[in-house]
Amino acid sequence: MPGAIHAEGLVKTFGDVRALDGVDLDVPEGTVLGLLGPNGAGKTTAVRVLTTLLRPDSGTAVVAGIDVLKKPNEVRRSIGLSGQFAAVDEYLTGRENLQMVGQLYQLGARDAKARAGVLLERFNLGDAADRPAKTYSGGMRRRLDLAAALVVSPPVMFMDEPTTGLDPRNRQQLWDVIEDLVAGGTTLLLTTQYLEEADRLANDICVIDHGRVIARGTSDELKARTGGERVEVVVHRAEEIEPARSVLTALGEGEVTVARLSRKLTAPVSGGARLLAEIIRDLDARGVEIDDIALRRPTLDDVFLSLTGHAAEIRENGDAETGEAGAERPRGARGKEENR
Ligand SMILES: Nc1ncnc2c1ncn2[C@@H]1O[C@H](COP(=O)(O)OP(=O)(O)OP(=O)(O)O)[C@@H](O)[C@H]1O
Ligand SMILES: [Mg+2]
């Protein structure tokens, strides 16, 4: 299994924080594992251990058929890493950065140059190629960092939040690049806060929290486990939240989640369109005016929320909308660990 990733019982503590508390991971060759988890869950720590940047307190890991603890240098030659904190030399231009990486990996000067050119175009950095990286925007840096990870095509790639901070168009393009890469046989472990990204790219998903794996499976398996349909109601006025909550509590199948700022209530339901009609009648009878109502299947976001008690993408939408939805869950929102 030259391209696989296999880890067992990884533990890593920092003082009294157990960043990894016995993590097992398996990524078959040529597949994509999406590692999901709230801020501080241990995702970056797992990636750092698997890429030899950090020694675990205990546990074993084999990447590309090589023991990570015994032969870190060999592992490094078989992997590519694009990090959460971009490793870009500020004073070099984008092109020079990529050429330097190529030479580090012992591509000849000509090959390194050609490869840099291809990647700069592919990541939309053609126009900025000859400017120092310190003049790049955040999204440009991120793209340069990703391009650097792809200078040589290693059999195993690790990407820690590859598209955080990219605009939708660049994110889409990056997904295409990643899909090409995987179609070519690369094994990929990626962490992400965008569940849509995991949904689209990952064969398997592993959810971690507090350094432990709390769920794994395909996206469909995880969704099925979270349960059936949900109804979402957006009421017109804040005063209508409570009466609407009573209606949903009576007709729904479980806890009603409320996002106050957007006046959106969500509840698990069963009964489809017929129930929807009933909900609308009851809301109407109580004089609740609705701006929007919809029945929807669980998304990976629902899975994440129900497993961890946090909404994903808090960092970006930090508007209370997702934060609050999380805050009304039993476990409550844990403070977000700021590390960026
Ligand atoms: N070098 C370190 N020293 C001390 N504590 C650390 C260190 N690295 C990580 N931690 C702690 O370990 C835990 C896991 O951190 P990690 O960076 O792996 O989380 P993460 O899942 O990548 O989070 P995020 O989504 O914010 O990137 C956190 O509580 C973090 O504060
Ligand atoms: Mg991280």
GROMACS .gro file of N, CA, C and O in nm, residues 164-281:
model
  472
  164THR      N    1  -0.957   2.767   0.304
  164THR     CA    2  -0.999   2.872   0.396
  164THR      C    3  -0.947   3.007   0.346
  164THR      O    4  -0.831   3.019   0.311
  165GLY      N    5  -1.036   3.102   0.336
  165GLY     CA    6  -0.994   3.234   0.293
  165GLY      C    7  -0.996   3.253   0.142
  165GLY      O    8  -0.961   3.360   0.093
  166LEU      N    9  -1.035   3.151   0.067
  166LEU     CA   10  -1.045   3.170  -0.078
  166LEU      C   11  -1.186   3.214  -0.115
  166LEU      O   12  -1.283   3.174  -0.051
  167ASP      N   13  -1.196   3.295  -0.219
  167ASP     CA   14  -1.329   3.334  -0.264
  167ASP      C   15  -1.392   3.216  -0.339
  167ASP      O   16  -1.323   3.119  -0.375
  168PRO      N   17  -1.523   3.220  -0.361
  168PRO     CA   18  -1.591   3.103  -0.418
  168PRO      C   19  -1.533   3.057  -0.551
  168PRO      O   20  -1.522   2.937  -0.577
  169ARG      N   21  -1.491   3.151  -0.634
  169ARG     CA   22  -1.439   3.109  -0.764
  169ARG      C   23  -1.306   3.035  -0.749
  169ARG      O   24  -1.283   2.930  -0.808
  170ASN      N   25  -1.219   3.090  -0.665
  170ASN     CA   26  -1.091   3.024  -0.644
  170ASN      C   27  -1.108   2.891  -0.572
  170ASN      O   28  -1.033   2.796  -0.594
  171ARG      N   29  -1.205   2.884  -0.483
  171ARG     CA   30  -1.231   2.759  -0.414
  171ARG      C   31  -1.274   2.652  -0.514
  171ARG      O   32  -1.224   2.541  -0.515
  172GLN      N   33  -1.365   2.691  -0.601
  172GLN     CA   34  -1.413   2.600  -0.704
  172GLN      C   35  -1.297   2.550  -0.790
  172GLN      O   36  -1.286   2.430  -0.818
  173GLN      N   37  -1.209   2.643  -0.828
  173GLN     CA   38  -1.096   2.602  -0.912
  173GLN      C   39  -1.005   2.507  -0.839
  173GLN      O   40  -0.954   2.411  -0.896
  174LEU      N   41  -0.986   2.534  -0.710
  174LEU     CA   42  -0.900   2.448  -0.634
  174LEU      C   43  -0.962   2.308  -0.622
  174LEU      O   44  -0.892   2.207  -0.629
  175TRP      N   45  -1.092   2.303  -0.605
  175TRP     CA   46  -1.158   2.172  -0.599
  175TRP      C   47  -1.133   2.095  -0.727
  175TRP      O   48  -1.109   1.974  -0.725
  176ASP      N   49  -1.139   2.164  -0.840
  176ASP     CA   50  -1.110   2.098  -0.967
  176ASP      C   51  -0.968   2.043  -0.969
  176ASP      O   52  -0.944   1.929  -1.011
  177VAL      N   53  -0.874   2.125  -0.922
  177VAL     CA   54  -0.735   2.081  -0.919
  177VAL      C   55  -0.721   1.957  -0.831
  177VAL      O   56  -0.656   1.859  -0.867
  178ILE      N   57  -0.786   1.961  -0.716
  178ILE     CA   58  -0.777   1.848  -0.623
  178ILE      C   59  -0.839   1.723  -0.684
  178ILE      O   60  -0.785   1.613  -0.674
  179GLU      N   61  -0.951   1.741  -0.752
  179GLU     CA   62  -1.014   1.625  -0.815
  179GLU      C   63  -0.925   1.564  -0.922
  179GLU      O   64  -0.916   1.441  -0.933
  180ASP      N   65  -0.858   1.648  -0.999
  180ASP     CA   66  -0.763   1.597  -1.100
  180ASP      C   67  -0.653   1.516  -1.033
  180ASP      O   68  -0.614   1.410  -1.080
  181LEU      N   69  -0.604   1.573  -0.925
  181LEU     CA   70  -0.494   1.512  -0.852
  181LEU      C   71  -0.533   1.373  -0.806
  181LEU      O   72  -0.459   1.276  -0.820
  182VAL      N   73  -0.652   1.364  -0.749
  182VAL     CA   74  -0.698   1.236  -0.695
  182VAL      C   75  -0.728   1.138  -0.807
  182VAL      O   76  -0.699   1.019  -0.797
  183ALA      N   77  -0.781   1.190  -0.917
  183ALA     CA   78  -0.807   1.103  -1.033
  183ALA      C   79  -0.675   1.043  -1.080
  183ALA      O   80  -0.671   0.932  -1.133
  184GLY      N   81  -0.567   1.116  -1.060
  184GLY     CA   82  -0.435   1.066  -1.100
  184GLY      C   83  -0.376   0.967  -0.999
  184GLY      O   84  -0.264   0.923  -1.015
  185GLY      N   85  -0.449   0.937  -0.892
  185GLY     CA   86  -0.403   0.832  -0.800
  185GLY      C   87  -0.347   0.881  -0.667
  185GLY      O   88  -0.307   0.801  -0.584
  186THR      N   89  -0.343   1.013  -0.648
  186THR     CA   90  -0.289   1.065  -0.521
  186THR      C   91  -0.382   1.030  -0.405
  186THR      O   92  -0.505   1.036  -0.418
  187THR      N   93  -0.323   0.996  -0.293
  187THR     CA   94  -0.400   0.977  -0.169
  187THR      C   95  -0.399   1.111  -0.096
  187THR      O   96  -0.295   1.177  -0.088
  188LEU      N   97  -0.514   1.150  -0.044
  188LEU     CA   98  -0.521   1.284   0.016
  188LEU      C   99  -0.590   1.282   0.151
  188LEU      O  100  -0.697   1.223   0.167
  189LEU      N  101  -0.526   1.347   0.247
  189LEU     CA  102  -0.595   1.373   0.374
  189LEU      C  103  -0.613   1.523   0.381
  189LEU      O  104  -0.516   1.598   0.371
  190LEU      N  105  -0.738   1.567   0.391
  190LEU     CA  106  -0.759   1.710   0.399
  190LEU      C  107  -0.844   1.746   0.520
  190LEU      O  108  -0.933   1.671   0.556
  191THR      N  109  -0.809   1.856   0.582
  191THR     CA  110  -0.894   1.906   0.690
  191THR      C  111  -0.971   2.023   0.633
  191THR      O  112  -0.923   2.091   0.543
  192THR      N  113  -1.089   2.041   0.683
  192THR     CA  114  -1.166   2.154   0.632
  192THR      C  115  -1.275   2.194   0.730
  192THR      O  116  -1.319   2.115   0.812
  193GLN      N  117  -1.313   2.319   0.722
  193GLN     CA  118  -1.427   2.369   0.799
  193GLN      C  119  -1.549   2.377   0.708
  193GLN      O  120  -1.657   2.406   0.753
  194TYR      N  121  -1.525   2.356   0.577
  194TYR     CA  122  -1.636   2.368   0.482
  194TYR      C  123  -1.690   2.229   0.456
  194TYR      O  124  -1.626   2.148   0.391
  195LEU      N  125  -1.809   2.205   0.506
  195LEU     CA  126  -1.861   2.070   0.495
  195LEU      C  127  -1.897   2.039   0.351
  195LEU      O  128  -1.890   1.925   0.306
  196GLU      N  129  -1.930   2.142   0.278
  196GLU     CA  130  -1.958   2.125   0.135
  196GLU      C  131  -1.834   2.071   0.064
  196GLU      O  132  -1.843   1.990  -0.029
  197GLU      N  133  -1.718   2.115   0.112
  197GLU     CA  134  -1.593   2.069   0.054
  197GLU      C  135  -1.572   1.920   0.082
  197GLU      O  136  -1.537   1.843  -0.007
  198ALA      N  137  -1.597   1.880   0.206
  198ALA     CA  138  -1.582   1.739   0.242
  198ALA      C  139  -1.682   1.656   0.163
  198ALA      O  140  -1.652   1.548   0.113
  199ASP      N  141  -1.803   1.710   0.152
  199ASP     CA  142  -1.908   1.640   0.080
  199ASP      C  143  -1.865   1.613  -0.064
  199ASP      O  144  -1.886   1.506  -0.119
  200ARG      N  145  -1.806   1.715  -0.124
  200ARG     CA  146  -1.771   1.701  -0.264
  200ARG      C  147  -1.646   1.618  -0.287
  200ARG      O  148  -1.639   1.540  -0.380
  201LEU      N  149  -1.547   1.632  -0.199
  201LEU     CA  150  -1.417   1.572  -0.229
  201LEU      C  151  -1.387   1.441  -0.158
  201LEU      O  152  -1.310   1.360  -0.207
  202ALA      N  153  -1.444   1.423  -0.039
  202ALA     CA  154  -1.395   1.313   0.044
  202ALA      C  155  -1.471   1.183   0.020
  202ALA      O  156  -1.593   1.182   0.012
  203ASN      N  157  -1.398   1.072   0.010
  203ASN     CA  158  -1.462   0.941   0.007
  203ASN      C  159  -1.512   0.906   0.146
  203ASN      O  160  -1.621   0.856   0.163
  204ASP      N  161  -1.427   0.932   0.243
  204ASP     CA  162  -1.463   0.905   0.382
  204ASP      C  163  -1.441   1.029   0.465
  204ASP      O  164  -1.355   1.111   0.433
  205ILE      N  165  -1.520   1.037   0.571
  205ILE     CA  166  -1.511   1.152   0.659
  205ILE      C  167  -1.487   1.103   0.800
  205ILE      O  168  -1.543   1.001   0.841
  206CYS      N  169  -1.401   1.175   0.868
  206CYS     CA  170  -1.371   1.139   1.005
  206CYS      C  171  -1.393   1.266   1.087
  206CYS      O  172  -1.335   1.370   1.056
  207VAL      N  173  -1.481   1.259   1.184
  207VAL     CA  174  -1.508   1.378   1.265
  207VAL      C  175  -1.433   1.364   1.396
  207VAL      O  176  -1.447   1.263   1.465
  208ILE      N  177  -1.351   1.464   1.430
  208ILE     CA  178  -1.282   1.457   1.559
  208ILE      C  179  -1.321   1.576   1.646
  208ILE      O  180  -1.357   1.683   1.598
  209ASP      N  181  -1.318   1.554   1.774
  209ASP     CA  182  -1.344   1.659   1.872
  209ASP      C  183  -1.264   1.624   1.997
  209ASP      O  184  -1.254   1.507   2.033
  210HIS      N  185  -1.205   1.722   2.059
  210HIS     CA  186  -1.122   1.698   2.178
  210HIS      C  187  -1.023   1.584   2.157
  210HIS      O  188  -1.004   1.500   2.245
  211GLY      N  189  -0.965   1.580   2.036
  211GLY     CA  190  -0.860   1.482   2.011
  211GLY      C  191  -0.907   1.340   1.993
  211GLY      O  192  -0.825   1.247   1.991
  212ARG      N  193  -1.038   1.319   1.982
  212ARG     CA  194  -1.090   1.183   1.964
  212ARG      C  195  -1.177   1.175   1.840
  212ARG      O  196  -1.248   1.270   1.810
  213VAL      N  197  -1.174   1.061   1.775
  213VAL     CA  198  -1.264   1.040   1.661
  213VAL      C  199  -1.403   1.013   1.717
  213VAL      O  200  -1.422   0.920   1.794
  214ILE      N  201  -1.500   1.097   1.680
  214ILE     CA  202  -1.634   1.075   1.734
  214ILE      C  203  -1.729   1.017   1.629
  214ILE      O  204  -1.838   0.974   1.664
  215ALA      N  205  -1.690   1.017   1.504
  215ALA     CA  206  -1.773   0.952   1.402
  215ALA      C  207  -1.690   0.935   1.277
  215ALA      O  208  -1.599   1.014   1.249
  216ARG      N  209  -1.719   0.829   1.204
  216ARG     CA  210  -1.658   0.816   1.071
  216ARG      C  211  -1.752   0.743   0.977
  216ARG      O  212  -1.839   0.669   1.020
  217GLY      N  213  -1.734   0.768   0.850
  217GLY     CA  214  -1.820   0.705   0.750
  217GLY      C  215  -1.821   0.791   0.625
  217GLY      O  216  -1.754   0.893   0.619
  218THR      N  217  -1.898   0.749   0.527
  218THR     CA  218  -1.913   0.834   0.410
  218THR      C  219  -2.010   0.946   0.447
  218THR      O  220  -2.080   0.939   0.548
  219SER      N  221  -2.013   1.046   0.364
  219SER     CA  222  -2.102   1.158   0.388
  219SER      C  223  -2.247   1.110   0.400
  219SER      O  224  -2.320   1.150   0.490
  220ASP      N  225  -2.286   1.020   0.311
  220ASP     CA  226  -2.424   0.967   0.316
  220ASP      C  227  -2.451   0.890   0.444
  220ASP      O  228  -2.558   0.902   0.503
  221GLU      N  229  -2.354   0.811   0.486
  221GLU     CA  230  -2.373   0.734   0.610
  221GLU      C  231  -2.391   0.828   0.729
  221GLU      O  232  -2.478   0.806   0.814
  222LEU      N  233  -2.309   0.931   0.733
  222LEU     CA  234  -2.320   1.024   0.846
  222LEU      C  235  -2.453   1.098   0.844
  222LEU      O  236  -2.516   1.118   0.947
  223LYS      N  237  -2.497   1.135   0.725
  223LYS     CA  238  -2.625   1.205   0.714
  223LYS      C  239  -2.740   1.115   0.757
  223LYS      O  240  -2.831   1.157   0.826
  224ALA      N  241  -2.732   0.989   0.714
  224ALA     CA  242  -2.839   0.896   0.749
  224ALA      C  243  -2.846   0.879   0.900
  224ALA      O  244  -2.953   0.869   0.958
  225ARG      N  245  -2.729   0.881   0.963
  225ARG     CA  246  -2.726   0.861   1.107
  225ARG      C  247  -2.787   0.980   1.182
  225ARG      O  248  -2.840   0.966   1.290
  226THR      N  249  -2.773   1.097   1.124
  226THR     CA  250  -2.824   1.217   1.191
  226THR      C  251  -2.976   1.221   1.188
  226THR      O  252  -3.039   1.295   1.263
  227GLY      N  253  -3.034   1.141   1.100
  227GLY     CA  254  -3.180   1.136   1.102
  227GLY      C  255  -3.239   1.200   0.979
  227GLY      O  256  -3.167   1.234   0.886
  228GLY      N  257  -3.368   1.212   0.982
  228GLY     CA  258  -3.441   1.244   0.860
  228GLY      C  259  -3.448   1.391   0.830
  228GLY      O  260  -3.352   1.465   0.846
  229GLU      N  261  -3.564   1.430   0.786
  229GLU     CA  262  -3.583   1.566   0.737
  229GLU      C  263  -3.586   1.669   0.849
  229GLU      O  264  -3.614   1.637   0.963
  230ARG      N  265  -3.564   1.792   0.808
  230ARG     CA  266  -3.578   1.904   0.899
  230ARG      C  267  -3.667   2.007   0.836
  230ARG      O  268  -3.669   2.021   0.714
  231VAL      N  269  -3.736   2.081   0.921
  231VAL     CA  270  -3.809   2.194   0.868
  231VAL      C  271  -3.739   2.319   0.917
  231VAL      O  272  -3.687   2.324   1.029
  232GLU      N  273  -3.728   2.416   0.828
  232GLU     CA  274  -3.668   2.544   0.862
  232GLU      C  275  -3.771   2.653   0.842
  232GLU      O  276  -3.831   2.662   0.735
  233VAL      N  277  -3.790   2.734   0.943
  233VAL     CA  278  -3.887   2.842   0.933
  233VAL      C  279  -3.817   2.973   0.965
  233VAL      O  280  -3.747   2.983   1.065
  234VAL      N  281  -3.837   3.071   0.880
  234VAL     CA  282  -3.789   3.205   0.912
  234VAL      C  283  -3.911   3.291   0.940
  234VAL      O  284  -3.998   3.305   0.853
  235VAL      N  285  -3.921   3.342   1.063
  235VAL     CA  286  -4.037   3.424   1.098
  235VAL      C  287  -4.008   3.570   1.068
  235VAL      O  288  -3.893   3.611   1.057
  236HIS      N  289  -4.115   3.647   1.054
  236HIS     CA  290  -4.098   3.785   1.010
  236HIS      C  291  -4.046   3.876   1.121
  236HIS      O  292  -3.966   3.965   1.097
  237ARG      N  293  -4.095   3.853   1.243
  237ARG     CA  294  -4.056   3.941   1.354
  237ARG      C  295  -4.001   3.860   1.470
  237ARG      O  296  -4.042   3.746   1.494
  238ALA      N  297  -3.909   3.922   1.546
  238ALA     CA  298  -3.846   3.853   1.658
  238ALA      C  299  -3.948   3.802   1.759
  238ALA      O  300  -3.932   3.693   1.816
  239GLU      N  301  -4.058   3.878   1.780
  239GLU     CA  302  -4.159   3.835   1.879
  239GLU      C  303  -4.226   3.704   1.837
  239GLU      O  304  -4.294   3.641   1.917
  240GLU      N  305  -4.212   3.670   1.709
  240GLU     CA  306  -4.280   3.548   1.662
  240GLU      C  307  -4.197   3.421   1.684
  240GLU      O  308  -4.245   3.311   1.659
  241ILE      N  309  -4.075   3.440   1.732
  241ILE     CA  310  -3.989   3.322   1.751
  241ILE      C  311  -4.050   3.226   1.852
  241ILE      O  312  -4.060   3.105   1.827
  242GLU      N  313  -4.097   3.281   1.967
  242GLU     CA  314  -4.146   3.191   2.072
  242GLU      C  315  -4.272   3.114   2.030
  242GLU      O  316  -4.277   2.993   2.046
  243PRO      N  317  -4.376   3.184   1.977
  243PRO     CA  318  -4.491   3.107   1.929
  243PRO      C  319  -4.453   3.003   1.822
  243PRO      O  320  -4.504   2.890   1.823
  244ALA      N  321  -4.360   3.039   1.735
  244ALA     CA  322  -4.320   2.944   1.632
  244ALA      C  323  -4.249   2.825   1.695
  244ALA      O  324  -4.266   2.710   1.655
  245ARG      N  325  -4.172   2.854   1.798
  245ARG     CA  326  -4.102   2.746   1.868
  245ARG      C  327  -4.204   2.647   1.927
  245ARG      O  328  -4.186   2.526   1.918
  246SER      N  329  -4.312   2.700   1.983
  246SER     CA  330  -4.412   2.609   2.041
  246SER      C  331  -4.474   2.520   1.934
  246SER      O  332  -4.494   2.400   1.955
  247VAL      N  333  -4.503   2.580   1.818
  247VAL     CA  334  -4.563   2.501   1.710
  247VAL      C  335  -4.467   2.388   1.668
  247VAL      O  336  -4.506   2.272   1.656
  248LEU      N  337  -4.339   2.425   1.651
  248LEU     CA  338  -4.243   2.325   1.605
  248LEU      C  339  -4.216   2.220   1.713
  248LEU      O  340  -4.190   2.103   1.683
  249THR      N  341  -4.221   2.261   1.838
  249THR     CA  342  -4.201   2.165   1.945
  249THR      C  343  -4.315   2.063   1.945
  249THR      O  344  -4.294   1.943   1.961
  250ALA      N  345  -4.437   2.115   1.920
  250ALA     CA  346  -4.553   2.026   1.921
  250ALA      C  347  -4.552   1.930   1.801
  250ALA      O  348  -4.585   1.812   1.815
  251LEU      N  349  -4.515   1.982   1.684
  251LEU     CA  350  -4.528   1.900   1.563
  251LEU      C  351  -4.399   1.830   1.521
  251LEU      O  352  -4.401   1.737   1.442
  252GLY      N  353  -4.286   1.880   1.575
  252GLY     CA  354  -4.157   1.823   1.534
  252GLY      C  355  -4.122   1.700   1.615
  252GLY      O  356  -4.201   1.652   1.695
  253GLU      N  357  -4.000   1.651   1.589
  253GLU     CA  358  -3.961   1.524   1.650
  253GLU      C  359  -3.846   1.541   1.747
  253GLU      O  360  -3.784   1.442   1.787
  254GLY      N  361  -3.815   1.663   1.779
  254GLY     CA  362  -3.699   1.679   1.869
  254GLY      C  363  -3.672   1.826   1.896
  254GLY      O  364  -3.757   1.911   1.873
  255GLU      N  365  -3.549   1.850   1.939
  255GLU     CA  366  -3.512   1.983   1.984
  255GLU      C  367  -3.520   2.087   1.872
  255GLU      O  368  -3.474   2.063   1.760
  256VAL      N  369  -3.577   2.202   1.904
  256VAL     CA  370  -3.586   2.311   1.807
  256VAL      C  371  -3.464   2.400   1.825
  256VAL      O  372  -3.433   2.442   1.937
  257THR      N  373  -3.394   2.427   1.716
  257THR     CA  374  -3.277   2.514   1.723
  257THR      C  375  -3.315   2.652   1.672
  257THR      O  376  -3.386   2.664   1.571
  258VAL      N  377  -3.270   2.756   1.741
  258VAL     CA  378  -3.310   2.892   1.704
  258VAL      C  379  -3.187   2.977   1.675
  258VAL      O  380  -3.094   2.979   1.755
  259ALA      N  381  -3.188   3.045   1.561
  259ALA     CA  382  -3.086   3.146   1.532
  259ALA      C  383  -3.156   3.281   1.540
  259ALA      O  384  -3.231   3.316   1.449
  260ARG      N  385  -3.134   3.352   1.648
  260ARG     CA  386  -3.217   3.471   1.672
  260ARG      C  387  -3.199   3.581   1.570
  260ARG      O  388  -3.295   3.641   1.525
  261LEU      N  389  -3.074   3.606   1.535
  261LEU     CA  390  -3.051   3.720   1.446
  261LEU      C  391  -3.121   3.703   1.313
  261LEU      O  392  -3.179   3.797   1.259
  262SER      N  393  -3.117   3.581   1.261
  262SER     CA  394  -3.183   3.560   1.132
  262SER      C  395  -3.327   3.511   1.151
  262SER      O  396  -3.395   3.484   1.054
  263ARG      N  397  -3.371   3.501   1.276
  263ARG     CA  398  -3.509   3.459   1.310
  263ARG      C  399  -3.542   3.324   1.245
  263ARG      O  400  -3.653   3.305   1.197
  264LYS      N  401  -3.444   3.235   1.247
  264LYS     CA  402  -3.465   3.106   1.182
  264LYS      C  403  -3.476   2.995   1.285
  264LYS      O  404  -3.392   2.985   1.374
  265LEU      N  405  -3.579   2.915   1.273
  265LEU     CA  406  -3.596   2.801   1.362
  265LEU      C  407  -3.581   2.673   1.280
  265LEU      O  408  -3.629   2.667   1.166
  266THR      N  409  -3.518   2.575   1.339
  266THR     CA  410  -3.499   2.448   1.269
  266THR      C  411  -3.543   2.335   1.361
  266THR      O  412  -3.510   2.337   1.480
  267ALA      N  413  -3.615   2.239   1.308
  267ALA     CA  414  -3.657   2.126   1.390
  267ALA      C  415  -3.660   1.999   1.307
  267ALA      O  416  -3.696   2.002   1.190
  268PRO      N  417  -3.618   1.887   1.368
  268PRO     CA  418  -3.631   1.759   1.299
  268PRO      C  419  -3.779   1.722   1.288
  268PRO      O  420  -3.855   1.745   1.382
  269VAL      N  421  -3.817   1.671   1.172
  269VAL     CA  422  -3.958   1.635   1.151
  269VAL      C  423  -3.967   1.505   1.074
  269VAL      O  424  -3.869   1.459   1.016
  270SER      N  425  -4.085   1.446   1.075
  270SER     CA  426  -4.113   1.342   0.977
  270SER      C  427  -4.256   1.365   0.932
  270SER      O  428  -4.337   1.421   1.006
  271GLY      N  429  -4.287   1.325   0.811
  271GLY     CA  430  -4.423   1.347   0.766
  271GLY      C  431  -4.430   1.431   0.640
  271GLY      O  432  -4.538   1.452   0.584
  272GLY      N  433  -4.315   1.480   0.596
  272GLY     CA  434  -4.306   1.543   0.464
  272GLY      C  435  -4.400   1.660   0.444
  272GLY      O  436  -4.428   1.737   0.535
  273ALA      N  437  -4.450   1.668   0.321
  273ALA     CA  438  -4.527   1.786   0.278
  273ALA      C  439  -4.655   1.803   0.359
  273ALA      O  440  -4.698   1.914   0.387
  274ARG      N  441  -4.715   1.690   0.398
  274ARG     CA  442  -4.839   1.697   0.475
  274ARG      C  443  -4.814   1.770   0.607
  274ARG      O  444  -4.890   1.859   0.647
  275LEU      N  445  -4.703   1.736   0.671
  275LEU     CA  446  -4.670   1.800   0.798
  275LEU      C  447  -4.640   1.948   0.776
  275LEU      O  448  -4.677   2.034   0.856
  276LEU      N  449  -4.574   1.975   0.666
  276LEU     CA  450  -4.540   2.114   0.634
  276LEU      C  451  -4.668   2.197   0.629
  276LEU      O  452  -4.676   2.307   0.685
  277ALA      N  453  -4.770   2.143   0.564
  277ALA     CA  454  -4.897   2.214   0.553
  277ALA      C  455  -4.956   2.237   0.693
  277ALA      O  456  -5.006   2.345   0.724
  278GLU      N  457  -4.943   2.135   0.776
  278GLU     CA  458  -4.996   2.148   0.913
  278GLU      C  459  -4.922   2.257   0.991
  278GLU      O  460  -4.981   2.337   1.063
  279ILE      N  461  -4.792   2.259   0.975
  279ILE     CA  462  -4.712   2.360   1.045
  279ILE      C  463  -4.754   2.499   0.999
  279ILE      O  464  -4.774   2.590   1.080
  280ILE      N  465  -4.771   2.514   0.869
  280ILE     CA  466  -4.810   2.646   0.816
  280ILE      C  467  -4.946   2.687   0.873
  280ILE      O  468  -4.964   2.801   0.916
  281ARG      N  469  -5.040   2.593   0.877
  281ARG     CA  470  -5.173   2.627   0.934
  281ARG      C  471  -5.162   2.669   1.080
  281ARG      O  472  -5.220   2.770   1.121
   0.00000   0.00000   0.00000
